mmCIF file with all atom_site columns, C-alpha atoms in Angstrom:
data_model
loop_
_atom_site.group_PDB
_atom_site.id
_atom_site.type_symbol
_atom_site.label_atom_id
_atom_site.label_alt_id
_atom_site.label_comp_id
_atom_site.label_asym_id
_atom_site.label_entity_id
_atom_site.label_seq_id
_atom_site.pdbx_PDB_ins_code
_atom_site.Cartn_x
_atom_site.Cartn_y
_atom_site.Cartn_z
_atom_site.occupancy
_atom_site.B_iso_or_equiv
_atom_site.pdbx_formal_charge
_atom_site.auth_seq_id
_atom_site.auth_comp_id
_atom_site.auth_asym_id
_atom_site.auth_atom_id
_atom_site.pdbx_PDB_model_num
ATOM 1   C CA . UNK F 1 1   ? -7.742  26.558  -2.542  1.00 0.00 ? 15  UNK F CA 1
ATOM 2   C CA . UNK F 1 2   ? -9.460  29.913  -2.066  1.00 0.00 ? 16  UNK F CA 1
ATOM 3   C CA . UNK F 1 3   ? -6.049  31.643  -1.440  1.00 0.00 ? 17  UNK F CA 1
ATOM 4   C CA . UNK F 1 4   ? -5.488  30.862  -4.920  1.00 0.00 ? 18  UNK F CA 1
ATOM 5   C CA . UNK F 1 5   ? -8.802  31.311  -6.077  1.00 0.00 ? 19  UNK F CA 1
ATOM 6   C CA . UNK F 1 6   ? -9.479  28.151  -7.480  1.00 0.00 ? 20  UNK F CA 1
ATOM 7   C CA . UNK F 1 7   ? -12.762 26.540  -7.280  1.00 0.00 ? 21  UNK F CA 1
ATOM 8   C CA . UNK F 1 8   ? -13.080 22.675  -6.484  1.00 0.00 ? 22  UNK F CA 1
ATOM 9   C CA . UNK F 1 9   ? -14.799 21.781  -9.834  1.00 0.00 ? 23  UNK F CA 1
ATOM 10  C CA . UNK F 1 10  ? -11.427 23.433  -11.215 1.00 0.00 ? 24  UNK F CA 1
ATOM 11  C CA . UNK F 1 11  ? -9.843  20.360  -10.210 1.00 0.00 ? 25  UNK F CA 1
ATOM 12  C CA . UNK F 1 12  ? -12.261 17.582  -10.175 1.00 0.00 ? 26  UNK F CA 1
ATOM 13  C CA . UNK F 1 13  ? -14.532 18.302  -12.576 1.00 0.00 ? 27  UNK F CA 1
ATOM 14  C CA . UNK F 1 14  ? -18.276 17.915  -12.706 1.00 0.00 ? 28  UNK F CA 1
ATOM 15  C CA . UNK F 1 15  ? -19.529 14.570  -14.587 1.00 0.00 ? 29  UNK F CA 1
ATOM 16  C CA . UNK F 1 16  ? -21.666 16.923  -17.291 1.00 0.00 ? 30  UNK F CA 1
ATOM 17  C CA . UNK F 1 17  ? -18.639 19.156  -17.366 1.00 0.00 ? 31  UNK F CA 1
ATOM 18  C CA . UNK F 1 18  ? -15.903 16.616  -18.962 1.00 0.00 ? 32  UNK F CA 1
ATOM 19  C CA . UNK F 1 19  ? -14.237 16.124  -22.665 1.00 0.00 ? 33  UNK F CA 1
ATOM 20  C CA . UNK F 1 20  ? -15.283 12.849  -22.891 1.00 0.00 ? 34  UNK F CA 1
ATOM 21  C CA . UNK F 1 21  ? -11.582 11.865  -23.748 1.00 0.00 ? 35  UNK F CA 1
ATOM 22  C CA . UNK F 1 22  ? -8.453  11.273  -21.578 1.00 0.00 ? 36  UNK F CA 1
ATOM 23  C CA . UNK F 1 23  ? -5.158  12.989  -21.863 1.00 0.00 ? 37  UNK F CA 1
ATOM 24  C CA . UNK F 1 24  ? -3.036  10.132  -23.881 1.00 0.00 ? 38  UNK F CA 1
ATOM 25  C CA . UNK F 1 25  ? -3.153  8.571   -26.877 1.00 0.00 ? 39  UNK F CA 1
ATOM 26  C CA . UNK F 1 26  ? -1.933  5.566   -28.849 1.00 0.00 ? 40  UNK F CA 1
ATOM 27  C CA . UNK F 1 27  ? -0.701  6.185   -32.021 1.00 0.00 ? 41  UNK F CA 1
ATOM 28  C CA . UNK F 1 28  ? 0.502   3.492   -34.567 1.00 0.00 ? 42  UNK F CA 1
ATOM 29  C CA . UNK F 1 29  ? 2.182   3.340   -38.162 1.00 0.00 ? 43  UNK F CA 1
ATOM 30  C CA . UNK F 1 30  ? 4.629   1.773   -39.866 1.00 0.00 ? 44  UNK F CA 1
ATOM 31  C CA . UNK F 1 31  ? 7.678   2.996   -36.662 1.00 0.00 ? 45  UNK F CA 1
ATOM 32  C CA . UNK F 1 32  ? 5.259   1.607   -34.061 1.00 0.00 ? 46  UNK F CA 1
ATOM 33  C CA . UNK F 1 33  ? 3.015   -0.984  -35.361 1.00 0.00 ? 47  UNK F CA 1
ATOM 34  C CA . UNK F 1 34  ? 2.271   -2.518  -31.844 1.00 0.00 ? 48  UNK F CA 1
ATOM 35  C CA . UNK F 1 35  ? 1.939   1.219   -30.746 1.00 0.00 ? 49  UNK F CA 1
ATOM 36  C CA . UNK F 1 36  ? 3.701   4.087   -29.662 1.00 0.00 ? 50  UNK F CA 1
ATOM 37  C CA . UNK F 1 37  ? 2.181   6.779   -26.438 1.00 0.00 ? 51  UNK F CA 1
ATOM 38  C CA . UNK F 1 38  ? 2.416   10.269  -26.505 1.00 0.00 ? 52  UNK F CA 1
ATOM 39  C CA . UNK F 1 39  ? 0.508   12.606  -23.891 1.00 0.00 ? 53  UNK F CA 1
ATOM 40  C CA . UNK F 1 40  ? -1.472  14.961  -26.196 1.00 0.00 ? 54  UNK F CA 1
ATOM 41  C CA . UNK F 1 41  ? -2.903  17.561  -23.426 1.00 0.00 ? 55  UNK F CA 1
ATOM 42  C CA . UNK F 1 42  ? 0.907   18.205  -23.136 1.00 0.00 ? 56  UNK F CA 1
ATOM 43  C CA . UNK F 1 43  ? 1.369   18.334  -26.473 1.00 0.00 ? 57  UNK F CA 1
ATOM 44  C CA . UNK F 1 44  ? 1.195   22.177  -28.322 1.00 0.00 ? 58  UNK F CA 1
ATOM 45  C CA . UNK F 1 45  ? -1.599  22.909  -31.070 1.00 0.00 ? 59  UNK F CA 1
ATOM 46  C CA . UNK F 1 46  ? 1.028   24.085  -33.653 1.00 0.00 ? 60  UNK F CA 1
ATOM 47  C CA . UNK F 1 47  ? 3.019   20.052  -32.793 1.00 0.00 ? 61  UNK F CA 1
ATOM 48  C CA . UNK F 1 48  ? 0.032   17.972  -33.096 1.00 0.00 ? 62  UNK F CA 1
ATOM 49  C CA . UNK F 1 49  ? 0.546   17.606  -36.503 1.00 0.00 ? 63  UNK F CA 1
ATOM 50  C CA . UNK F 1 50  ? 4.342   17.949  -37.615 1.00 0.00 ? 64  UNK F CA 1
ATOM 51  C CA . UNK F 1 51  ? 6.927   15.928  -39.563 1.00 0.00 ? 65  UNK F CA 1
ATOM 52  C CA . UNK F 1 52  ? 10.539  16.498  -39.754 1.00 0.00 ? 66  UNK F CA 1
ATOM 53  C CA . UNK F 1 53  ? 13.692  14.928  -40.371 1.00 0.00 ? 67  UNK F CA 1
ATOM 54  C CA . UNK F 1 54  ? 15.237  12.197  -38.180 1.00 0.00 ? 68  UNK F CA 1
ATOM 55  C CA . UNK F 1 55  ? 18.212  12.628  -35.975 1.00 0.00 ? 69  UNK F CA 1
ATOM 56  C CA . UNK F 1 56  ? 19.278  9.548   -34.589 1.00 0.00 ? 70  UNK F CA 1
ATOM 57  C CA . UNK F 1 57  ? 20.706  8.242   -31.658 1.00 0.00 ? 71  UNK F CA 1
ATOM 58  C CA . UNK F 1 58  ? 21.206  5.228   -29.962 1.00 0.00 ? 72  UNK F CA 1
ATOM 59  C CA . UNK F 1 59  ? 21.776  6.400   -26.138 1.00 0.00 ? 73  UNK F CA 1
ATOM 60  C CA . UNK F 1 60  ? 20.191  8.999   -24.418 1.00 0.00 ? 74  UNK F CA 1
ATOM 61  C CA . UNK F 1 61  ? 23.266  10.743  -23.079 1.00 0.00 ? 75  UNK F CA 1
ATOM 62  C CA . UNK F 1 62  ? 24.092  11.228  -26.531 1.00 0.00 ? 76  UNK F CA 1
ATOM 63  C CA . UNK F 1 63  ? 21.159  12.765  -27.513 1.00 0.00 ? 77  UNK F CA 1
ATOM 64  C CA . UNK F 1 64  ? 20.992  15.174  -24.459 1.00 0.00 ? 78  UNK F CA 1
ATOM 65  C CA . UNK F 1 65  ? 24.866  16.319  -25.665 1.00 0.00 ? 79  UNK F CA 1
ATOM 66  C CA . UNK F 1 66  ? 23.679  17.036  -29.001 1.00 0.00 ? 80  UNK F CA 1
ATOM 67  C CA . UNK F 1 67  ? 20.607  18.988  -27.591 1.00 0.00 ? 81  UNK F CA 1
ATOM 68  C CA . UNK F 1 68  ? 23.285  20.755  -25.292 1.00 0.00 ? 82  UNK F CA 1
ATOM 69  C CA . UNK F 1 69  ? 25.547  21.555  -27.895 1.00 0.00 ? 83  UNK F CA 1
ATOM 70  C CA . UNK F 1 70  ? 22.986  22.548  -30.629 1.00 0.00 ? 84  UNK F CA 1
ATOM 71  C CA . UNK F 1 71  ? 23.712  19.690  -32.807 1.00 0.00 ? 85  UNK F CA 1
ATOM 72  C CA . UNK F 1 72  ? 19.640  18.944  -33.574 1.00 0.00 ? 86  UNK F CA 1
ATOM 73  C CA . UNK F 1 73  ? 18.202  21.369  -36.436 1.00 0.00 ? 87  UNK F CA 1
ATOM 74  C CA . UNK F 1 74  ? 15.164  22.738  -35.183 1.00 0.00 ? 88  UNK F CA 1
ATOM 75  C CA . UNK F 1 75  ? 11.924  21.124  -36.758 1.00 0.00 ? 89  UNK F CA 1
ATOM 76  C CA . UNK F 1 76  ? 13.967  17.424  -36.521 1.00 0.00 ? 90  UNK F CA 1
ATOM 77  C CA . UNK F 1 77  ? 12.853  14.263  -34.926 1.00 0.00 ? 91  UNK F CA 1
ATOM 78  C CA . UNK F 1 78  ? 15.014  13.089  -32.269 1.00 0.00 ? 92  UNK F CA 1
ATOM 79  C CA . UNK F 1 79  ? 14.871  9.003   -32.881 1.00 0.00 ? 93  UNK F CA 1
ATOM 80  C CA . UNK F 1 80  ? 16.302  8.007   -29.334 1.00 0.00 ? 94  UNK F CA 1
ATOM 81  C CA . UNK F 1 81  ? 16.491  4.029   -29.496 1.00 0.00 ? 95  UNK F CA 1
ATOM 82  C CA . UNK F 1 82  ? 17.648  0.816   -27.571 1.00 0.00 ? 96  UNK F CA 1
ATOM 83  C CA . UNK F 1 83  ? 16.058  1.983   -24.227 1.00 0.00 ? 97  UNK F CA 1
ATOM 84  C CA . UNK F 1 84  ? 13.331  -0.404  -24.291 1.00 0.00 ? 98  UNK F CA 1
ATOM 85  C CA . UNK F 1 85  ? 12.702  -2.818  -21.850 1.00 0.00 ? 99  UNK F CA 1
ATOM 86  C CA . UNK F 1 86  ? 15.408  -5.428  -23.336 1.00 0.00 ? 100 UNK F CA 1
ATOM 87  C CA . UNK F 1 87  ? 17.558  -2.702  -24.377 1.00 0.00 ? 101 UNK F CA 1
ATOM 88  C CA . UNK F 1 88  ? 18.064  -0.721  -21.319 1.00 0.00 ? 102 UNK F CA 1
ATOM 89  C CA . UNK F 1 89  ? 15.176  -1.777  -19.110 1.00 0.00 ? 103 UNK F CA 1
ATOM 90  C CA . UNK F 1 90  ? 13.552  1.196   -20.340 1.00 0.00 ? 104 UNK F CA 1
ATOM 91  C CA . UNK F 1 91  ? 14.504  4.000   -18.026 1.00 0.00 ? 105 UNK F CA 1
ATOM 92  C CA . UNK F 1 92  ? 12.759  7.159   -17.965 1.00 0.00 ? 106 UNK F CA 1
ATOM 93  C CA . UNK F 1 93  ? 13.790  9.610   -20.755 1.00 0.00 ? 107 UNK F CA 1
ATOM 94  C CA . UNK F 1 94  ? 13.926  13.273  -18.284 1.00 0.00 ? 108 UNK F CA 1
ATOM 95  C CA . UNK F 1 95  ? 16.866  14.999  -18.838 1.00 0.00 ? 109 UNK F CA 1
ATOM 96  C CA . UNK F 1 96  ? 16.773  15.016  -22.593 1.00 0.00 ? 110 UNK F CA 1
ATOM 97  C CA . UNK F 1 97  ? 12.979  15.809  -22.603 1.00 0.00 ? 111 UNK F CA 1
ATOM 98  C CA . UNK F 1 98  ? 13.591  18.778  -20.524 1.00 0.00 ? 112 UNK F CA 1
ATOM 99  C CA . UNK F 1 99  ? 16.786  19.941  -21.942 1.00 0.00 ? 113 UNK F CA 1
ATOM 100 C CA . UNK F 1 100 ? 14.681  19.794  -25.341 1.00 0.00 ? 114 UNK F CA 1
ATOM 101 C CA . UNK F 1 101 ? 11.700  21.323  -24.126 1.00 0.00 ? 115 UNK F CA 1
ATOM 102 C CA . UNK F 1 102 ? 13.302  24.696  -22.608 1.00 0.00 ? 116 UNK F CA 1
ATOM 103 C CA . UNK F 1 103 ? 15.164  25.067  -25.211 1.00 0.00 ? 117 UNK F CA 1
ATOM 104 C CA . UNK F 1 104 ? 12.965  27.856  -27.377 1.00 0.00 ? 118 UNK F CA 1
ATOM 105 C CA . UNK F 1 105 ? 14.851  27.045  -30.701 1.00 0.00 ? 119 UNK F CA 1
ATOM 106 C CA . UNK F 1 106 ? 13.654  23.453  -30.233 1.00 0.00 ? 120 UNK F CA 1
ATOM 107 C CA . UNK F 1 107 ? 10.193  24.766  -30.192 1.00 0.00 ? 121 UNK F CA 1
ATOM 108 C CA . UNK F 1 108 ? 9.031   22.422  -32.890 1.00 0.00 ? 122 UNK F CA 1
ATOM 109 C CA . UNK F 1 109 ? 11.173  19.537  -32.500 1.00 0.00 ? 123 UNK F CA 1
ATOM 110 C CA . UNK F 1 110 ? 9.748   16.274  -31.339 1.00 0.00 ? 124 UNK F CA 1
ATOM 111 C CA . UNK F 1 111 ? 11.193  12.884  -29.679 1.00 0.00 ? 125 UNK F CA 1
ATOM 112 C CA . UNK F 1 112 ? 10.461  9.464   -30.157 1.00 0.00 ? 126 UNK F CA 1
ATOM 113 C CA . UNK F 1 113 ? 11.932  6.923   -28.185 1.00 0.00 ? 127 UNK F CA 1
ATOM 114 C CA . UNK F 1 114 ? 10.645  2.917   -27.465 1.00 0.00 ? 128 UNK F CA 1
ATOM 115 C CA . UNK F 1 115 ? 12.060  4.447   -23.875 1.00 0.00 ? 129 UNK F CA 1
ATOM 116 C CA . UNK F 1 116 ? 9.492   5.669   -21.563 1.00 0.00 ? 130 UNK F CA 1
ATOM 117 C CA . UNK F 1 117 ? 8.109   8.916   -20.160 1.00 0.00 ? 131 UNK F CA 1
ATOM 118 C CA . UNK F 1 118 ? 6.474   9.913   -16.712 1.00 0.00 ? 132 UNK F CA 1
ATOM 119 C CA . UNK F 1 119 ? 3.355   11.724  -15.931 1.00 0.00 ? 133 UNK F CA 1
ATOM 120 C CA . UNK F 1 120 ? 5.720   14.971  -15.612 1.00 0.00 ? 134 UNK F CA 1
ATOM 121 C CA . UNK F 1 121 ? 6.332   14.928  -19.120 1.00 0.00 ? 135 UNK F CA 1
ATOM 122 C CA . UNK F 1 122 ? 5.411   17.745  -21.918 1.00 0.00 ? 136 UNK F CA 1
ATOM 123 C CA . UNK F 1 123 ? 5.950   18.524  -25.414 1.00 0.00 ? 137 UNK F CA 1
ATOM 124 C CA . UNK F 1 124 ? 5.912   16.076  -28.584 1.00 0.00 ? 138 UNK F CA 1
ATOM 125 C CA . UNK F 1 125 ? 7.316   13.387  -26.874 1.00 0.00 ? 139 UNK F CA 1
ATOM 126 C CA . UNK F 1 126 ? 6.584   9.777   -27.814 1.00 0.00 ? 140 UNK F CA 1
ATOM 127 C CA . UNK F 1 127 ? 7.273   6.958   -26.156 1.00 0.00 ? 141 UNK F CA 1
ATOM 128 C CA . UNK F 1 128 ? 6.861   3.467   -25.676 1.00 0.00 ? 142 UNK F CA 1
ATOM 129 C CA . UNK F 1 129 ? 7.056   2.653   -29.779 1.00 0.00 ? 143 UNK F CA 1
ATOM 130 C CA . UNK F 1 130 ? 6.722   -0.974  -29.855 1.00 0.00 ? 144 UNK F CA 1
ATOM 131 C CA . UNK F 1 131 ? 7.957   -3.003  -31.088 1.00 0.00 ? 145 UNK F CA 1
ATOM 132 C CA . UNK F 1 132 ? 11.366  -1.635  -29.591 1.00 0.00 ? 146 UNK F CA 1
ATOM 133 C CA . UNK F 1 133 ? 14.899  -1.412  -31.715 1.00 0.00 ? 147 UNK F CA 1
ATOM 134 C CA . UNK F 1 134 ? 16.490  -3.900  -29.554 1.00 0.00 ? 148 UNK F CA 1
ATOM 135 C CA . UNK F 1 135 ? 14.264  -6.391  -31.123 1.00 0.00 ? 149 UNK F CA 1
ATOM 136 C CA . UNK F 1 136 ? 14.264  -5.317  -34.142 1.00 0.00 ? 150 UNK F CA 1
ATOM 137 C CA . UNK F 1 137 ? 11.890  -3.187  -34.398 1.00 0.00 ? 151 UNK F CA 1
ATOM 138 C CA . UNK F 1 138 ? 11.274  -0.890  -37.289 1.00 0.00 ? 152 UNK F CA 1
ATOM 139 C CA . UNK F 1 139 ? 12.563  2.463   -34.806 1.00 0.00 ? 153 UNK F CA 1
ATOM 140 C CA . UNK F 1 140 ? 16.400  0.200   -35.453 1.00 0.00 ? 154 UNK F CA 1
ATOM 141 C CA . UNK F 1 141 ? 16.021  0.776   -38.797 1.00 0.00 ? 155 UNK F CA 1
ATOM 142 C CA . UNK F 1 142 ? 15.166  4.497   -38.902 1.00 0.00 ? 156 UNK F CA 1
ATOM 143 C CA . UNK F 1 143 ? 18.001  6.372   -40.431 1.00 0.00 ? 157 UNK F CA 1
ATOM 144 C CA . UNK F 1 144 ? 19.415  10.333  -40.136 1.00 0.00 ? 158 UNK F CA 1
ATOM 145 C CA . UNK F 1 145 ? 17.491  12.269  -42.920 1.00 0.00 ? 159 UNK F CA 1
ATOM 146 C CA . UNK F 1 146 ? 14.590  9.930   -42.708 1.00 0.00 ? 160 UNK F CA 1
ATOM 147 C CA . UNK F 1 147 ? 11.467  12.265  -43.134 1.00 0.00 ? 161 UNK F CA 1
ATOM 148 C CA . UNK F 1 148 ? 9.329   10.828  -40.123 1.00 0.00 ? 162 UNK F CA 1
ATOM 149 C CA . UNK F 1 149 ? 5.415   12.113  -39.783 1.00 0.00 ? 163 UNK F CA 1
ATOM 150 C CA . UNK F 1 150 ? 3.493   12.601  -36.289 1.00 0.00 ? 164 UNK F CA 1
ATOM 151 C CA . UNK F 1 151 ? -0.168  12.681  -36.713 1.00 0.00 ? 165 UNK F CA 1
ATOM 152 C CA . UNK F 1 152 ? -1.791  13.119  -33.238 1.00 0.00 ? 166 UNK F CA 1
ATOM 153 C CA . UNK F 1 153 ? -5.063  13.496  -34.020 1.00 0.00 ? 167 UNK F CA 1
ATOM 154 C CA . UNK F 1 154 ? -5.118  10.654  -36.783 1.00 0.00 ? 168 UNK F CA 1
ATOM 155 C CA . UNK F 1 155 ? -3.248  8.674   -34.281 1.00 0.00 ? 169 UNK F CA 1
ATOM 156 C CA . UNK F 1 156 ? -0.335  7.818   -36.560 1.00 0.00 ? 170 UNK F CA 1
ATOM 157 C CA . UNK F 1 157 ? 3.229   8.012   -36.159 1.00 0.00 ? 171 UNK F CA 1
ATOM 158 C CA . UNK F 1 158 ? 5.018   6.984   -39.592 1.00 0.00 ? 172 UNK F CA 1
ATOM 159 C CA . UNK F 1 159 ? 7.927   7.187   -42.042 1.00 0.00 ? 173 UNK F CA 1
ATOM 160 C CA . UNK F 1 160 ? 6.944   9.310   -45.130 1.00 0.00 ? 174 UNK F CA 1
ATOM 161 C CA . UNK F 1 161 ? 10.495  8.934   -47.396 1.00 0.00 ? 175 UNK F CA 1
ATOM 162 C CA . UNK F 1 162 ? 14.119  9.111   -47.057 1.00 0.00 ? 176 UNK F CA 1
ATOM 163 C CA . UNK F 1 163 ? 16.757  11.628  -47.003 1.00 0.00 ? 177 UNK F CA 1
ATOM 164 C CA . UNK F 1 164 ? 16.235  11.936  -50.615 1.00 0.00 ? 178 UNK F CA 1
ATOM 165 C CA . UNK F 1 165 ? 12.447  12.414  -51.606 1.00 0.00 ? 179 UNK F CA 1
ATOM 166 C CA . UNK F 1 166 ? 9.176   11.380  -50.485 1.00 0.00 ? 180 UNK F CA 1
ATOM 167 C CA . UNK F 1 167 ? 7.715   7.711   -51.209 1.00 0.00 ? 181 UNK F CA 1
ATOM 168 C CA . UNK F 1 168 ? 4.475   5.895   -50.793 1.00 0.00 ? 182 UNK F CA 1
ATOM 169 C CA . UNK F 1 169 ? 3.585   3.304   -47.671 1.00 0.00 ? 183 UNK F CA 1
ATOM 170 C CA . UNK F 1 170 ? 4.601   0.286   -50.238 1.00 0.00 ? 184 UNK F CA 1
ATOM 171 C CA . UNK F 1 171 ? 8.278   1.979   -50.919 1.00 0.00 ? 185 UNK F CA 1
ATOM 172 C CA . UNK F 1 172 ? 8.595   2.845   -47.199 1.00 0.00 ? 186 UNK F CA 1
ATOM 173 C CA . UNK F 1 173 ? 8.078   -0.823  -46.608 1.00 0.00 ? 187 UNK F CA 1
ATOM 174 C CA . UNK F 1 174 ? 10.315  -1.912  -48.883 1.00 0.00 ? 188 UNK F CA 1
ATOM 175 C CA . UNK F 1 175 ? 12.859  0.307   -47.981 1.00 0.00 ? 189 UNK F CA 1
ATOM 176 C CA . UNK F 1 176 ? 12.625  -0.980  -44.656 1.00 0.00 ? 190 UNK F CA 1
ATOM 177 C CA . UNK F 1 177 ? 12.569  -4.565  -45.062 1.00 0.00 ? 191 UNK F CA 1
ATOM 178 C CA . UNK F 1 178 ? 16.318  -4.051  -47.280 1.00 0.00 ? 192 UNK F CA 1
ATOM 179 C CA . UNK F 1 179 ? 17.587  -2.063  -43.984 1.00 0.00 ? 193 UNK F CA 1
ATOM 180 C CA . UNK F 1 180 ? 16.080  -5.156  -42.076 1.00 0.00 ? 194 UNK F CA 1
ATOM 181 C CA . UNK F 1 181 ? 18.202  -7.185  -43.917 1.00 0.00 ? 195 UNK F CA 1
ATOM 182 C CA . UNK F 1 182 ? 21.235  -5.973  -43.366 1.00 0.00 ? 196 UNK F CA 1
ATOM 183 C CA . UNK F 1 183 ? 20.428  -4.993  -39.322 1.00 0.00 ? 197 UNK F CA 1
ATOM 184 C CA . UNK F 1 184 ? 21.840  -6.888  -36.390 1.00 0.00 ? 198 UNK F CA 1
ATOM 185 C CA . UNK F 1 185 ? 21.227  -6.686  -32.667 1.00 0.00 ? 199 UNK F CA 1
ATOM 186 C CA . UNK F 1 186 ? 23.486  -5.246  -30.290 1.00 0.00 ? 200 UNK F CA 1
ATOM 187 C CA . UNK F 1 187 ? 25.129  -6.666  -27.576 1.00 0.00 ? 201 UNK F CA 1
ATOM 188 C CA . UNK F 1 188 ? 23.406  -7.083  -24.490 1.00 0.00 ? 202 UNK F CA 1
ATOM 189 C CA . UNK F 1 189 ? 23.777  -4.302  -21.989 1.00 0.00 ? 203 UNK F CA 1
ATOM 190 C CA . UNK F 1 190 ? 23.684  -7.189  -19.267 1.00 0.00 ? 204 UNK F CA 1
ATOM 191 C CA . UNK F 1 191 ? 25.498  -10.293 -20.341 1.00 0.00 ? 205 UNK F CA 1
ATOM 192 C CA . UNK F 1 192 ? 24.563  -12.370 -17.055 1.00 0.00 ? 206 UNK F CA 1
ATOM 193 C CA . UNK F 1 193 ? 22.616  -12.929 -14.199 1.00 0.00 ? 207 UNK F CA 1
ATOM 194 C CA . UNK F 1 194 ? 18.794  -11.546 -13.701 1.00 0.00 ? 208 UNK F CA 1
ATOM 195 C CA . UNK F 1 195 ? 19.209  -8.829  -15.798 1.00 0.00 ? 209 UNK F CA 1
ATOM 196 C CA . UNK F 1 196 ? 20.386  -10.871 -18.653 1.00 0.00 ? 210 UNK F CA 1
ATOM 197 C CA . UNK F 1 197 ? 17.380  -13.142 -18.193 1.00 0.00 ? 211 UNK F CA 1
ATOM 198 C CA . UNK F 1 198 ? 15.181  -10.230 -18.737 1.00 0.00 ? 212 UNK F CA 1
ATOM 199 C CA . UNK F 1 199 ? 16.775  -8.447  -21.228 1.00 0.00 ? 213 UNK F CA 1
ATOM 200 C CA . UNK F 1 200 ? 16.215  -12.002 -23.016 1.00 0.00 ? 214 UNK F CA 1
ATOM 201 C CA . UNK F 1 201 ? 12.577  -12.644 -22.220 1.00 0.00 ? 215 UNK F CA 1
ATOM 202 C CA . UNK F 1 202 ? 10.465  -8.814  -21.136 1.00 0.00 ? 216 UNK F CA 1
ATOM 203 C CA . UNK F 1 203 ? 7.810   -8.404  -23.548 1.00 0.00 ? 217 UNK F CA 1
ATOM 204 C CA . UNK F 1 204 ? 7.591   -5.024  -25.278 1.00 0.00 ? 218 UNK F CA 1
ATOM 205 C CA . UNK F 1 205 ? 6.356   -2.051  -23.244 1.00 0.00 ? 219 UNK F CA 1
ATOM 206 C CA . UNK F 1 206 ? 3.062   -1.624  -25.117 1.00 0.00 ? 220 UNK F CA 1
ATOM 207 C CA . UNK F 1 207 ? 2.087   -5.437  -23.738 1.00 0.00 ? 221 UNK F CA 1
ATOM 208 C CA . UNK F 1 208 ? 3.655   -4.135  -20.286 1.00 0.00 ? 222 UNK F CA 1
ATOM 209 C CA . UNK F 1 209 ? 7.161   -5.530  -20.504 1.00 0.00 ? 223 UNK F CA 1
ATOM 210 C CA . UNK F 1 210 ? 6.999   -8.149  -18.352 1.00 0.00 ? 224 UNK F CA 1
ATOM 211 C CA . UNK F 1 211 ? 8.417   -11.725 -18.430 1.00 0.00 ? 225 UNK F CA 1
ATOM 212 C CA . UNK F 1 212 ? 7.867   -13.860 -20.715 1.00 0.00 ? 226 UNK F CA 1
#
């Protein structure tokens, strides 16, 4: 450590010497009313606060080719859905993440995704929204266009109007519960065996995805 001239309190730090806080954070709204994770300390002070239209997608390779190509606008919100736990078994989301986060025109572009993240992870990136699309969750009803808002600090994470103009929490709603209506599941990924059984039966990832 001296080589480098770090100090040990640079890594551990001293109990009177802490922020009092930890390094993730919930956040909940009318995408993730179970709950959604996104690792703040990661997280940019110009992105803590940003909102941006949604770009859609319903497979990550699909997203990472649009990143690839330059198919997402910068200042969008990449909605990257069915990789929950019943959807996928909720692998991590890496390559898109990265591909997104080196990319300097996608500066202030953001991800959410009921997929998951590991502790490598950096930029807006939220995952774990719960409940996830594959369920029916309100992230399968999110549509291109959609004006989504990311709060971090005010812990929210919600849809703020529609391709066309702006609209208040009781139009959002509504708006959602018609595109609810009209929604159907996919197929299963796995149609037998194990992997059927817990695409059928994992709780979502905010409860720990486990079997029911």
């Amino acid at each position: 450590m001296a080589n480098y001239r770090i100090k040990r309190e640079d890594v551990i730090r001293r109990v009177d010497n802490n922020k009092g806080f930890g390094s993730i954070a919930v956040l909940k709204g009318n995408i993730a009313p179970e709950g959604a994770v996104v690792k703040f300390s990661a997280v940019g002070d110009d992105m803590l606060i940003h909102e941006g239209p949604a770009k859609v997608f319903d497979r990550e390779e699909t997203a990472l080719d649009a990143i690839m190509n330059g198919s997402v606008d910068p200042g969008s919100v990449i909605v990257l859905r069915y990789e929950g736990p019943r959807g996928s078994g909720m692998p991590e989301i890496l390559a898109t993440t990265e591909a997104l986060v080196t990319n300097p025109k996608l500066a202030h572009t953001a991800i959410i995704t009921d997929g998951r993240f590991s502790g490598a992870t950096r930029g807006p990136c939220i995952g774990h929204v719960s409940p996830e699309a594959v369920a029916g969750g309100p992230i399968a009803l999110v549509e291109d266009g959609d004006i989504l808002s990311i709060d971090i600090p005010a812990r929210s994470l919600n849809i703020v109007g529609n391709a066309q103009r702006r609209m208040d929490a009781a139009e959002v709603q509504s708006l959602l519960a018609k595109r609810k209506a009209d929604w159907k599941a996919p197929s299963l990924m796995h149609p037998r065996g194990v992997l059927k059984r817990y695409a059928n039966q994992a709780v979502s990832a905010i409860k720990g995805a486990y079997l029911e």
